[in-house]
Structures are given as C-alpha cells and as structure tokens.
Coordinates of C-alpha atoms in Angstrom, one line a residue:
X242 CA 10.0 -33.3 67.8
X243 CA 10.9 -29.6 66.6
X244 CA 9.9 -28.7 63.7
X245 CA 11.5 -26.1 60.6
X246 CA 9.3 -23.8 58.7
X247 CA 11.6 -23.7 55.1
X248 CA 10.7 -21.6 52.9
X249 CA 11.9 -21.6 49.4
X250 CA 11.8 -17.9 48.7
X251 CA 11.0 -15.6 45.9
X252 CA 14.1 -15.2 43.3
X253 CA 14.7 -11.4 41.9
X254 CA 12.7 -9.2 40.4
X255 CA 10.1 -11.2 41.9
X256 CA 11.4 -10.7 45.4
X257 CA 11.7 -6.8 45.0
X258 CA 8.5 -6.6 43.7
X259 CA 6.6 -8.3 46.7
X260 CA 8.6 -6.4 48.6
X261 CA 8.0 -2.8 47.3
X262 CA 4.1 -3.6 47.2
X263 CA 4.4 -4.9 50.9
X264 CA 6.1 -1.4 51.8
X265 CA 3.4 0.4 50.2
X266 CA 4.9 1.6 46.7
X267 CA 1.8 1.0 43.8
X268 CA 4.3 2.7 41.0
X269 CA 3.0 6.4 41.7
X270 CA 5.6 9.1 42.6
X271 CA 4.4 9.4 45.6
X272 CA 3.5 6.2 46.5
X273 CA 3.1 5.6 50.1
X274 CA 4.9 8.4 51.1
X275 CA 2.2 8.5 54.3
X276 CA 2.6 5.0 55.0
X277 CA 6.4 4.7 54.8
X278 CA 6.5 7.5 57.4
X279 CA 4.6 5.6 59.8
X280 CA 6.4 2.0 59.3
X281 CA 10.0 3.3 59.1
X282 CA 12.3 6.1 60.4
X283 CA 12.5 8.8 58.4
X284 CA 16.0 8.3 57.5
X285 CA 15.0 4.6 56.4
X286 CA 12.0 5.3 54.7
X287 CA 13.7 8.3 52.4
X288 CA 16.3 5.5 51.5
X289 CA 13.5 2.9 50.4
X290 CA 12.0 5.6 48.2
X291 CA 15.4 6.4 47.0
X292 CA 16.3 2.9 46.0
X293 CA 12.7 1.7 44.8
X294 CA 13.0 5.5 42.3
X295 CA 16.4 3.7 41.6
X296 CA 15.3 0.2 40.7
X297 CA 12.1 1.2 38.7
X298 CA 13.1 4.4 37.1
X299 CA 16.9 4.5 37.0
X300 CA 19.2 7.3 38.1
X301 CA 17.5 10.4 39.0
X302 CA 17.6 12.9 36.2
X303 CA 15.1 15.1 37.3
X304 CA 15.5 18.8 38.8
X305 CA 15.8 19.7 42.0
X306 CA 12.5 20.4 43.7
X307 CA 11.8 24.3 44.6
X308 CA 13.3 25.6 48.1
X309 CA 9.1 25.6 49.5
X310 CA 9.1 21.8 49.6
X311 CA 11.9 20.1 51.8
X312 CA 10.2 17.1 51.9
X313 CA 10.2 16.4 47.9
X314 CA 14.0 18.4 48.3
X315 CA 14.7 15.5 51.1
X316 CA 13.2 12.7 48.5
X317 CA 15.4 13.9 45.5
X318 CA 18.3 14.5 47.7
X319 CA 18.3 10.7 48.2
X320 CA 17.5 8.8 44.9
X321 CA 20.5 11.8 43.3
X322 CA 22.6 10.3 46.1
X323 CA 22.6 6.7 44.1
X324 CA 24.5 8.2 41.3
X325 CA 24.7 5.4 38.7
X326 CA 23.9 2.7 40.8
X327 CA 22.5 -0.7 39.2
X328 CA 19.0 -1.5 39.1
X329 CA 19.5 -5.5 40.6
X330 CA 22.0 -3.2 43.6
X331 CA 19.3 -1.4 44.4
X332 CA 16.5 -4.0 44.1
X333 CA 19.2 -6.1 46.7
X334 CA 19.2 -3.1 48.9
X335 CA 15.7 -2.4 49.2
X336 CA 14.8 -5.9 49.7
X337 CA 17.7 -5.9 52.7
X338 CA 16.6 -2.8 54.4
X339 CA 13.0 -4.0 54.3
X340 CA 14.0 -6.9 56.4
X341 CA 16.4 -5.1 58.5
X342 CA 13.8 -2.8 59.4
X343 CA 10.8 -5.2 59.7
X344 CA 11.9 -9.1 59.8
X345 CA 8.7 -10.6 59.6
X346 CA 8.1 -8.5 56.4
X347 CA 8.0 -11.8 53.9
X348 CA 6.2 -14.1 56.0
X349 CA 3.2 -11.8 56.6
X350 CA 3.4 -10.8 52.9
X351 CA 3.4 -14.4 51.9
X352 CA -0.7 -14.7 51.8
X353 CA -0.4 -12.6 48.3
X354 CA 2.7 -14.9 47.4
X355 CA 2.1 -18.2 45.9
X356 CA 5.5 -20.5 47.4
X357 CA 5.6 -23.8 48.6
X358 CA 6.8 -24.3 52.9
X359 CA 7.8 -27.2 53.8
X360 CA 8.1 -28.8 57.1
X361 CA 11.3 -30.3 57.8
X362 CA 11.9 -32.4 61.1
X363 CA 14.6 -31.3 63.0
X364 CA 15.5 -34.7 64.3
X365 CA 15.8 -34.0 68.1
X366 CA 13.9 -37.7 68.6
X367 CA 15.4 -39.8 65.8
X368 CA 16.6 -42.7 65.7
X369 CA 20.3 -42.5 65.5
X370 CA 23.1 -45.4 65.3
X371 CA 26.8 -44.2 66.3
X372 CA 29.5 -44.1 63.5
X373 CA 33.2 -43.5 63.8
X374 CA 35.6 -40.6 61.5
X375 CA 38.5 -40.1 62.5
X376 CA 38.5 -41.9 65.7
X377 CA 35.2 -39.8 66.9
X378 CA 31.8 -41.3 67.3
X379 CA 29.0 -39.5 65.6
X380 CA 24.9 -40.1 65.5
X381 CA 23.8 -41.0 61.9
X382 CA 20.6 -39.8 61.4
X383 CA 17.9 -41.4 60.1
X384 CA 15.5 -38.4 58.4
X385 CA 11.9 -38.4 57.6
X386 CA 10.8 -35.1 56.1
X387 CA 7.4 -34.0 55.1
X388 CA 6.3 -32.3 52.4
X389 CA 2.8 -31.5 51.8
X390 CA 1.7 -33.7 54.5
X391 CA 3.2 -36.7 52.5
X392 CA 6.0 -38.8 54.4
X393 CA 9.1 -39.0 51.8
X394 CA 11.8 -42.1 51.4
X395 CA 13.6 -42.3 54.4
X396 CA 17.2 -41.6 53.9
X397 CA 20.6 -41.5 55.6
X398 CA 22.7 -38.6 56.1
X399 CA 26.1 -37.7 57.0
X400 CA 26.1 -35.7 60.0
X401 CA 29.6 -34.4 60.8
X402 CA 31.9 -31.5 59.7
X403 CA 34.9 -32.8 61.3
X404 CA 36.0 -31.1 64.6
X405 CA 33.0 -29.0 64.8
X406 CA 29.8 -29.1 67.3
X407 CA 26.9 -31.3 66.2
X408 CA 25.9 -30.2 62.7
X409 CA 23.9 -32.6 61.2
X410 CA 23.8 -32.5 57.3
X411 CA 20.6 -32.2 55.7
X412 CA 19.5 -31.4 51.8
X413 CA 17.6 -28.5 53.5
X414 CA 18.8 -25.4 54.8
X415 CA 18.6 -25.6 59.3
X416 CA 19.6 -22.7 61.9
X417 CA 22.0 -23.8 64.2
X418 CA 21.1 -22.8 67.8
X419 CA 23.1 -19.3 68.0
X420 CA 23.6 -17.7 71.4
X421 CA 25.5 -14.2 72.2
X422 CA 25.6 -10.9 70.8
X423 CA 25.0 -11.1 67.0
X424 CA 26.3 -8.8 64.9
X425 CA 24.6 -6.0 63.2
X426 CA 23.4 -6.8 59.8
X427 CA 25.2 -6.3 56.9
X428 CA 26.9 -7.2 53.5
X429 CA 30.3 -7.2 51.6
X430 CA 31.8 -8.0 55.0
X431 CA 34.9 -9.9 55.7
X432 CA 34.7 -13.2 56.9
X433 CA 37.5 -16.1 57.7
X434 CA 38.0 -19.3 59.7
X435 CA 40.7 -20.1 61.7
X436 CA 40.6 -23.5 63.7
X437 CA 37.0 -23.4 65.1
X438 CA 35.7 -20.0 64.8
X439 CA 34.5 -17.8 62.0
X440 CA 36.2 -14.0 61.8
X441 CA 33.2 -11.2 60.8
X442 CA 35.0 -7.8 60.2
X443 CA 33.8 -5.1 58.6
X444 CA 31.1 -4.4 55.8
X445 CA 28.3 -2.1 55.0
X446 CA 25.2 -1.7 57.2
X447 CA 22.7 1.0 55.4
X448 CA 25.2 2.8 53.3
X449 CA 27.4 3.3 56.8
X450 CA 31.1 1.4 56.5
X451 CA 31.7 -0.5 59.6
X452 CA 35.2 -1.7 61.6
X453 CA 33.9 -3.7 64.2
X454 CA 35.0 -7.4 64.7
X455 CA 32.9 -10.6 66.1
X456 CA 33.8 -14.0 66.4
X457 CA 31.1 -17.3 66.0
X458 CA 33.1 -20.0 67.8
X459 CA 31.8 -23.0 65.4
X460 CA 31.6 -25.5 68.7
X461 CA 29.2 -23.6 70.8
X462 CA 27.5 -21.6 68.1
X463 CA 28.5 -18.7 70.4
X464 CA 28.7 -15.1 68.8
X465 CA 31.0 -12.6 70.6
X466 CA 32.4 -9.0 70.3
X467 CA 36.5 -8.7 69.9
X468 CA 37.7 -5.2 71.9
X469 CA 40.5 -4.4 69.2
X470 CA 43.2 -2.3 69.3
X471 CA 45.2 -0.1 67.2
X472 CA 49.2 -0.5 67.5
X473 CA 52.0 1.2 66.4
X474 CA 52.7 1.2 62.4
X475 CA 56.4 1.8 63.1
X476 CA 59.4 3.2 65.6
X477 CA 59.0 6.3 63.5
X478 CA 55.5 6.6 63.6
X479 CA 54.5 5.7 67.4
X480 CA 50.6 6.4 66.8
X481 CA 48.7 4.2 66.5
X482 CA 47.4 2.5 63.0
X483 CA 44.3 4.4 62.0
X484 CA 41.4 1.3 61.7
X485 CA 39.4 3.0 59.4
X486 CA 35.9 1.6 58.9
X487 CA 35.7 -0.9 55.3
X488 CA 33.4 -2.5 53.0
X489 CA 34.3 -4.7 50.2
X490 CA 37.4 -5.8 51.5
X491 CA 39.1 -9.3 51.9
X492 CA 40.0 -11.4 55.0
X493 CA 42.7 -13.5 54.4
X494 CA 44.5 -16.1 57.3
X495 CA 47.6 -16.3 57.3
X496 CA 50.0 -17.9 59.6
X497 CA 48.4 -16.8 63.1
X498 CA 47.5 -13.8 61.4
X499 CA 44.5 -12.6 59.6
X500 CA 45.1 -10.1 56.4
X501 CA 42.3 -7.3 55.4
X502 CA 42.9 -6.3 52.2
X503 CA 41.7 -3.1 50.3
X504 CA 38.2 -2.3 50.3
X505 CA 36.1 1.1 50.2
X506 CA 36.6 3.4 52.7
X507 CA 34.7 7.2 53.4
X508 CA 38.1 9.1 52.4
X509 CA 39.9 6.0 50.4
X510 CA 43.7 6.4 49.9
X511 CA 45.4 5.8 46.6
X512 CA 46.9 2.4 47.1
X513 CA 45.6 -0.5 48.4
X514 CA 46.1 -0.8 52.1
X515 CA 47.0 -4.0 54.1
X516 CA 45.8 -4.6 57.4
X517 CA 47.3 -7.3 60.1
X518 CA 45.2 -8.3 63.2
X519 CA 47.1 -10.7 65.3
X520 CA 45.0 -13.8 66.9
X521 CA 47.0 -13.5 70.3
X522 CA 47.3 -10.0 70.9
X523 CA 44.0 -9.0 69.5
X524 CA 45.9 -6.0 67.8
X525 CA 46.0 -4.4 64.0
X526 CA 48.4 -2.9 62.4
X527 CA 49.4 -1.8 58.8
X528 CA 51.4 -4.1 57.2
X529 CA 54.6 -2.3 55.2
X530 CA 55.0 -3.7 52.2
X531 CA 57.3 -3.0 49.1
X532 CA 57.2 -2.4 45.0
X533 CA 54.3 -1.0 42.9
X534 CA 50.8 -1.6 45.0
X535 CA 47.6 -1.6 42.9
X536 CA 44.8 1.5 43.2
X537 CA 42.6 0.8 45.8
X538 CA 39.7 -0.4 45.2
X539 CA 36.9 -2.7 46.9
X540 CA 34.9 -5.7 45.7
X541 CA 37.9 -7.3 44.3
X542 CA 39.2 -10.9 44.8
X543 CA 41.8 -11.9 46.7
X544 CA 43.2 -15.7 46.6
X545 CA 45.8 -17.7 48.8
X546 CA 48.4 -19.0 46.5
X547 CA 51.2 -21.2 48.5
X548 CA 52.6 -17.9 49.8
X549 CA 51.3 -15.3 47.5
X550 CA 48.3 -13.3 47.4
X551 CA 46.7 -13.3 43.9
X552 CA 44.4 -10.0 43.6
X553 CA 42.0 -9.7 40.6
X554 CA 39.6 -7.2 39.8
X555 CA 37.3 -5.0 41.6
X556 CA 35.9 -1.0 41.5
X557 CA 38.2 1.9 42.6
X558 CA 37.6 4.9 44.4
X559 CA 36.5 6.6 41.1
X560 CA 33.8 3.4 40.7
X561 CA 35.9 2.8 37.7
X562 CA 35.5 -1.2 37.1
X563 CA 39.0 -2.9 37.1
X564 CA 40.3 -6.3 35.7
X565 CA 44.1 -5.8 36.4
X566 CA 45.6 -8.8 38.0
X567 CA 48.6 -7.9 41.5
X568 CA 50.6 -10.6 43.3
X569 CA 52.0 -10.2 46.9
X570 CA 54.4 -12.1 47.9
X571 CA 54.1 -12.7 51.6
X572 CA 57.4 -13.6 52.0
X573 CA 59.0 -10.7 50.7
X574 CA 56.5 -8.5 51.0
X575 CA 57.1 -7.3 47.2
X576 CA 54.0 -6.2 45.0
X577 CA 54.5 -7.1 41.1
X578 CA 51.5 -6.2 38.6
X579 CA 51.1 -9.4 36.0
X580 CA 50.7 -8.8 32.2
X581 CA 48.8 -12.1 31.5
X582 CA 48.6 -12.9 28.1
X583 CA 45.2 -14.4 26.5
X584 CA 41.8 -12.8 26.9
X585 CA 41.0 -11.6 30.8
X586 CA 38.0 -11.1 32.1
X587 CA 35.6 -7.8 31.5
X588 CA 36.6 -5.3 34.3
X589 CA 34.1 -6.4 37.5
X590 CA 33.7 -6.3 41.2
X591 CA 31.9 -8.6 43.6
X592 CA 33.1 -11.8 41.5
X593 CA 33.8 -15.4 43.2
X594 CA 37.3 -16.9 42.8
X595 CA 39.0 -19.7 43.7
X596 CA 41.9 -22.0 43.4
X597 CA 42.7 -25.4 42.0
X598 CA 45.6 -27.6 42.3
X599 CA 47.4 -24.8 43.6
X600 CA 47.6 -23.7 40.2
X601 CA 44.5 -22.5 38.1
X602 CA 42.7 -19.6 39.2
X603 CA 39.2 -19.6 38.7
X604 CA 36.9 -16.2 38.4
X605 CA 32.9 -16.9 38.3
X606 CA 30.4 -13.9 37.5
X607 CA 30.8 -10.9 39.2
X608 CA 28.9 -7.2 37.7
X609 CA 29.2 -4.4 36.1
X610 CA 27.5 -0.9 36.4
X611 CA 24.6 -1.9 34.2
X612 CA 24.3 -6.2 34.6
X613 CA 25.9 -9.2 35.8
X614 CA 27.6 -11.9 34.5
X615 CA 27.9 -16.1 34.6
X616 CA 31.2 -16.8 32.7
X617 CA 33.8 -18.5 33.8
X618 CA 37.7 -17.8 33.7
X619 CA 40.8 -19.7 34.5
X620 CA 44.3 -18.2 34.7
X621 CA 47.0 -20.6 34.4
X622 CA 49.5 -19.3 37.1
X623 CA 52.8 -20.8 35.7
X624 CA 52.1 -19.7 32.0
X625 CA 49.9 -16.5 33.6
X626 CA 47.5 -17.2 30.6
X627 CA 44.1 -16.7 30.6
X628 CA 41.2 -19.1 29.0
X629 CA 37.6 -20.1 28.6
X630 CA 36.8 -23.5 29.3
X631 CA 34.0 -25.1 28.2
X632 CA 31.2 -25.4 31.0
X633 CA 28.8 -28.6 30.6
X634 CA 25.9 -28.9 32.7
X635 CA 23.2 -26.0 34.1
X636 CA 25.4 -22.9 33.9
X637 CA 24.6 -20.6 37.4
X638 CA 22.7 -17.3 36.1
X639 CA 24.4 -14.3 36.1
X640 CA 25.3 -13.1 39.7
X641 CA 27.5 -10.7 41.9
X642 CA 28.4 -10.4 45.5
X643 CA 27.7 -14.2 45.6
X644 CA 30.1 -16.9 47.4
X645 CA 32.6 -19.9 46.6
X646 CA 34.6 -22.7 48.4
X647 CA 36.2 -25.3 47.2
X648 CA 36.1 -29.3 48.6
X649 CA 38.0 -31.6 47.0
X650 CA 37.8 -31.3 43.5
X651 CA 34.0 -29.3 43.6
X652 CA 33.9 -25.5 43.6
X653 CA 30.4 -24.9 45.6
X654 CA 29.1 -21.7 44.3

C-alpha cells in the first residue's frame, strides 16, 4: 500500500517568514549575503534579496551605492527594479523562487516549523466494489486514512470525473502519476480544457514572460510540448503573426479554437490584442476584430457569455489599476465598452470571475497596489447593473491571483 506524505502548509506571512529565515535573511542589511551566494545563482540570489528588501522594508528609497561597490550597486539595482510592488507580491515571489531554486526547501525547514503531516493511503490495495455513471463501470473506494497513527471512520467516496483516467476523489489533496516533459514553473499563465486535455500557455517564470505551449492529456496524465507556428495575419500582411511572449493573459475555447486575450507583454501595444491558436493546425494568428478595443492590460478577467466575451478589470501597461467593463462579440467581432450603472468594483487585477445562469457575472477579490480584497460583485448582464449581495457563511480572506470554477450551482474558489 502507497502511502502520501500531506502536508498542510504554512499560510502567509508565516510562510515567507520560514522561508526567508531558511535562505539565510536574520533582518540585517546584509543578511546572508555569503550564504545566498553559495545556495543560488547570482542572478537568483540578487532577486531574493531584492524581493525579501521589498517585502520587509518596502520600495527602495535609498541612494544609489558609490561607483567602488558593484556588489551593493548590483543589490540596489535589483530591490529599485520592484518599483511599487506589493509587499504580499513580493512575499509570493520570494516564497516561489525559493522552491523553484531548491524544492526540498520546506520539508527540510519543517523541524523549526510546528505543522501537522498526515498520512493518507493511496488506496492501490482497497477494497473496491464496481459502480455504473453513465453506462461506465467505476471502483468505489472504500478509504481508511490515518492521522496521528489513529484509524478514522471509514467512508465512501466518489471516484470518477466523467470521461477522465482513474481519479479517485479524496477530501485530501493526491498527485496523479505525471509522466513527460513538464513545463517550466510558473504563474499567471493561461490555462484551458478542451475534451480531455488541459492547454498551459504562457506566464511568468522569474520576472521572464514566456510563449511556450504544453498540453497534459487528462487520460494518461501525460505532459507534452506543442511545436507552434506563426501564420499569416492577412493577404496584405503575408508575415507571419508575431507570438510575442505573455503573462497575465486569458485562455479562452472557443469553437475548435482557443482565444489568448491581452496580457503584459516586454514592449505592450496600446490595445488589447487577440490571439487564435487553432487545435488542428497547431497555428496562431491575430484575430481582426472591429469597434473601440480596451487598453491593454494584463491580470484582467475574461468570461464566456453565450457568444460574447465579457472583459473586466485588470492593470495596464502604465500599472494603472482598471475597473472598466468591454464586451466582444464573437460573432461579429465588434468591441462595445459598457457604462454599467450601480456601484462597480474598486479598479483590480488578478480577481476570480465567473458566470451564473448565463446571466450574473460574478467578481471575487482580486488586489490592488497596496492590499487585497474578499468582496463580492455581481453584474446583472441584461440590466448591466452592478450590486452587492449579501454573503452568509465564512467569507474567503482577502486574496489575488487565486482561482474559480463553477459546478452546478457552487462557485469553488
């Protein structure tokens, strides 16, 4: 029988904390300086100083070292190079570099942090009895977990997402068995499914944008590499569509057709800009569209409406925060900006949105500059009004760059 180490994890600051004191930093200026050297790359290490200065101290407002010192020059160089960046960012970043660069950071760390593991049985020897959904026979799986060396009630559990390899459903998190290339880490990616397999494009590794594509075909738990290609935007144009490398974007399906919307770029354009990849040919393009487009912008939300496109939100080029609300009309192809009437939501990026009845948009949290936020917002999309219900229950703290999905009539946050 295999058995799960699950770990319940530290929550933030807490989690930054254990992490900065693991790489080194005691709160001096020059805090492991010596011993970040020697556990990191140089690059890596001046960007964990940079973003533990950032998280601590707050932007850099000191002055630039003298010309003898290109060390300390190097140091400042890099915490000036956060600009305004928020404190819980750059406690996120550090924390995700740290196990980029050493993965076995936390459990090694974890003799100084008090946190319960539990042992959860993976079930490869249960008992199972066979039960039918939709015409396709599936184990049901008896589970015995132990916690503390204690056996717990023995319960049942569904084990199927329909269509899917064998994913048994468990109240604790499991790794399925991945095999294949996986990609390189990263965050503010765009991700999609279409059939049985999951669409990974773009996102930020380090502070470096990225405009690779991978597949994970949901069967076979099988990661692979898509060789994309540009095509032409136009007769009039014949070169090919630049693919310029993204974060913050959106990845949208869409008939046999997957849609990347907006995001930050290195050199951003003015407008939002609409990417097609097609499924069979394995191509992208630009997608032509018509009216007024928004600013670009990245961290927005983008939400499949019937056939529209409802965009909300985001941070532009300028890191201006946005709360404007665009609609695009895949149809026609036509842009129109909405005046909603009612109170919107505070300008924000990296919110979580979704859609009910095919007619209330939702918008969860999301941050600012300087915090992040746990209210909730619906947009009635036939009266294009904008209200606060009243939440009931344990409200989510404040969060942004989180994730949503509907099923049924439950939003899962």
């Amino acid at each position: 029988m295999a058995m799960a180490r699950a770990s319940s994890g530290l929550a933030y600051p807490e989690r930054f904390y254990a992490a900065a004191s693991y790489a080194g930093f005691d709160g001096s200026p020059n805090s492991s300086a010596k011993e970040l050297t020697s556990k990191f790359s140089n690059d890596s290490a001046l960007l964990l100083y940079a973003l533990y200065q950032q998280a601590t101290v707050g932007p850099c407002n000191v002055p630039k070292p003298s010309s003898w010192s290109p060390v300390e020059q190097s140091k400042w160089k890099s915490w000036q190079g956060l600009g305004n960046m928020a404190t819980t960012e750059a406690m996120r970043l550090f924390v995700k570099i740290l196990e980029e660069e050493d993965p076995g950071w936390y459990s090694r760390a974890s003799n100084s942090v008090a946190e319960p593991i539990v042992d959860v049985e993976m079930n490869h020897d249960s008992k199972t009895e066979a039960v039918k959904e939709n015409g396709n026979s599936f184990p049901e799986t008896k589970t015995i977990s132990t916690e503390n060396g204690n056996l717990m009630e023995t319960q049942d559990k569904d084990v199927v997402s329909e269509g899917l390899g064998s994913v048994v459903v468990y109240d604790q998190w499991i790794a399925p068995p991945i095999s294949g290339q996986r990609p390189k880490a990263r965050y503010e990616h765009g991700a999609a499914v279409v059939q049985d397999k999951m669409y990974i494009y773009g996102g930020n590794h380090n502070g470096r944008y990225l405009s690779d594509m991978h597949i994970l075909d949901l069967r076979s738990w099988a990661w692979s590499k898509i060789q994309a290609k540009a095509v032409a935007e136009s007769t009039e144009s014949p070169s090919p569509a630049l693919l310029t490398p993204c974060a913050g974007h959106s990845l949208i399906p869409w008939e046999n057709k997957l849609l990347s919307i907006a995001g930050h770029t290195k050199d951003p354009s003015e407008i939002i800009q609409v990417k097609v990849f097609d499924l069979q040919t394995c191509s992208w393009s630009t997608l032509k569209t018509y009216g007024k487009p928004p600013v670009s912008r990245g961290g927005q939300s983008v939400t499949l409406v019937g056939t529209s496109l409802v965009i909300f939100g985001g941070e532009d080029a300028k890191r201006s925060l946005l709360n404007d609300l665009h609609i695009l009309d895949l149809e026609t192809m036509t842009w129109d900006e909405i005046d909603a009437v009612g109170v919107p939501p505070s300008p924000r990026s990296d919110h979580a949105a979704a859609v009910h009845a095919e007619r209330y948009l939702l918008i969860f949290g999301g941050g600012s500059h300087a915090a992040c936020f746990n209210d909730l917002h619906v947009l009635d999309l036939q009266t294009m009004e904008w209200s606060r219900p009243t939440q009931q229950g344990e409200i989510p703290t404040p969060r942004a760059g989180h994730a949503g999905v509907t099923i049924g009539e439950n939003w899962f946050l």
